[in-house]
PDB file of C-alpha atoms in Angstrom:
ATOM      1  CA  UNK A   1      -6.747  -0.421 -13.448  1.00 87.00           C
ATOM      2  CA  UNK A   2      -7.056   0.208  -9.688  1.00 94.00           C
ATOM      3  CA  UNK A   3      -4.386  -0.864  -7.474  1.00 97.00           C
ATOM      4  CA  UNK A   4      -4.151  -2.050  -4.056  1.00 97.00           C
ATOM      5  CA  UNK A   5      -1.868  -2.902  -1.143  1.00 96.00           C
ATOM      6  CA  UNK A   6      -2.697  -4.580   2.177  1.00 95.00           C
ATOM      7  CA  UNK A   7      -0.599  -4.548   5.439  1.00 93.00           C
ATOM      8  CA  UNK A   8      -1.423  -8.245   6.391  1.00 93.00           C
ATOM      9  CA  UNK A   9       0.965  -8.965   3.372  1.00 90.00           C
ATOM     10  CA  UNK A  10       3.646  -7.542   5.415  1.00 85.00           C
ATOM     11  CA  UNK A  11       5.043  -8.826   8.890  1.00 81.00           C
ATOM     12  CA  UNK A  12       4.327  -5.946  11.435  1.00 79.00           C
ATOM     13  CA  UNK A  13       4.417  -6.048  15.396  1.00 82.00           C
ATOM     14  CA  UNK A  14       0.892  -4.629  15.515  1.00 85.00           C
ATOM     15  CA  UNK A  15      -0.549  -6.908  13.249  1.00 88.00           C
ATOM     16  CA  UNK A  16      -2.088  -4.100  10.725  1.00 93.00           C
ATOM     17  CA  UNK A  17      -5.130  -5.254   8.631  1.00 94.00           C
ATOM     18  CA  UNK A  18      -5.377  -1.872   6.616  1.00 95.00           C
ATOM     19  CA  UNK A  19      -5.845  -2.234   2.756  1.00 96.00           C
ATOM     20  CA  UNK A  20      -5.837   0.593   0.430  1.00 97.00           C
ATOM     21  CA  UNK A  21      -6.949   0.626  -2.990  1.00 96.00           C
ATOM     22  CA  UNK A  22      -7.285   3.162  -5.518  1.00 96.00           C
ATOM     23  CA  UNK A  23      -5.297   4.521  -8.480  1.00 97.00           C
ATOM     24  CA  UNK A  24      -1.716   3.495  -8.612  1.00 97.00           C
ATOM     25  CA  UNK A  25      -0.468   7.034  -7.530  1.00 97.00           C
ATOM     26  CA  UNK A  26      -3.275   7.647  -5.098  1.00 97.00           C
ATOM     27  CA  UNK A  27      -2.115   4.593  -3.341  1.00 98.00           C
ATOM     28  CA  UNK A  28       1.527   4.714  -3.261  1.00 98.00           C
ATOM     29  CA  UNK A  29       0.848   8.228  -1.691  1.00 98.00           C
ATOM     30  CA  UNK A  30      -1.490   7.101   1.014  1.00 98.00           C
ATOM     31  CA  UNK A  31       0.468   3.650   1.648  1.00 97.00           C
ATOM     32  CA  UNK A  32       3.897   5.658   2.221  1.00 97.00           C
ATOM     33  CA  UNK A  33       2.074   8.417   4.425  1.00 97.00           C
ATOM     34  CA  UNK A  34       0.497   5.115   6.542  1.00 96.00           C
ATOM     35  CA  UNK A  35       4.196   3.563   6.388  1.00 95.00           C
ATOM     36  CA  UNK A  36       5.650   6.503   8.253  1.00 96.00           C
ATOM     37  CA  UNK A  37       2.654   7.535  10.651  1.00 95.00           C
ATOM     38  CA  UNK A  38       1.704   4.263  11.704  1.00 94.00           C
ATOM     39  CA  UNK A  39       4.808   2.075  11.170  1.00 92.00           C
ATOM     40  CA  UNK A  40       7.890   4.462  11.652  1.00 92.00           C
ATOM     41  CA  UNK A  41       9.407   3.949   8.094  1.00 94.00           C
ATOM     42  CA  UNK A  42      11.093   7.225   6.738  1.00 96.00           C
ATOM     43  CA  UNK A  43       9.604   8.419   3.265  1.00 96.00           C
ATOM     44  CA  UNK A  44      12.100   7.916   0.906  1.00 97.00           C
ATOM     45  CA  UNK A  45      12.428   6.964  -2.869  1.00 97.00           C
ATOM     46  CA  UNK A  46      13.160   3.287  -1.777  1.00 97.00           C
ATOM     47  CA  UNK A  47      10.012   3.151   0.394  1.00 96.00           C
ATOM     48  CA  UNK A  48       8.006   4.281  -2.542  1.00 97.00           C
ATOM     49  CA  UNK A  49       9.558   2.131  -4.987  1.00 97.00           C
ATOM     50  CA  UNK A  50       8.970  -0.990  -2.540  1.00 94.00           C
ATOM     51  CA  UNK A  51       5.298  -0.191  -2.436  1.00 96.00           C
ATOM     52  CA  UNK A  52       4.874   0.392  -5.893  1.00 97.00           C
ATOM     53  CA  UNK A  53       6.379  -3.108  -6.697  1.00 96.00           C
ATOM     54  CA  UNK A  54       4.302  -4.717  -4.235  1.00 95.00           C
ATOM     55  CA  UNK A  55       0.830  -3.334  -5.303  1.00 97.00           C
ATOM     56  CA  UNK A  56      -1.604  -6.070  -6.531  1.00 96.00           C
ATOM     57  CA  UNK A  57      -4.744  -5.407  -9.262  1.00 96.00           C
ATOM     58  CA  UNK A  58      -7.492  -4.687  -7.390  1.00 93.00           C
ATOM     59  CA  UNK A  59     -10.295  -6.809  -8.716  1.00 86.00           C
ATOM     60  CA  UNK A  60     -13.839  -5.485  -7.876  1.00 76.00           C
ATOM     61  CA  UNK A  61     -15.843  -7.894  -5.757  1.00 74.00           C
ATOM     62  CA  UNK A  62     -19.704  -7.660  -7.018  1.00 68.00           C
ATOM     63  CA  UNK A  63     -22.505  -9.033  -4.925  1.00 59.00           C
TER      64      UNK A  63
END
């Protein structure tokens, strides 16, 4: 099952609206890179665990 994370679910000074979806490992990797490069976090096992724990199932939206 695809997973997703959405920056709008976390408070930030930049009011970031990025959403990332894909396979779980892809999302964790991309979200941690985004958290480091945009939000100034340090890449760590704790950051990746926080991201992994916050993932939601990505329910496809069909028109």
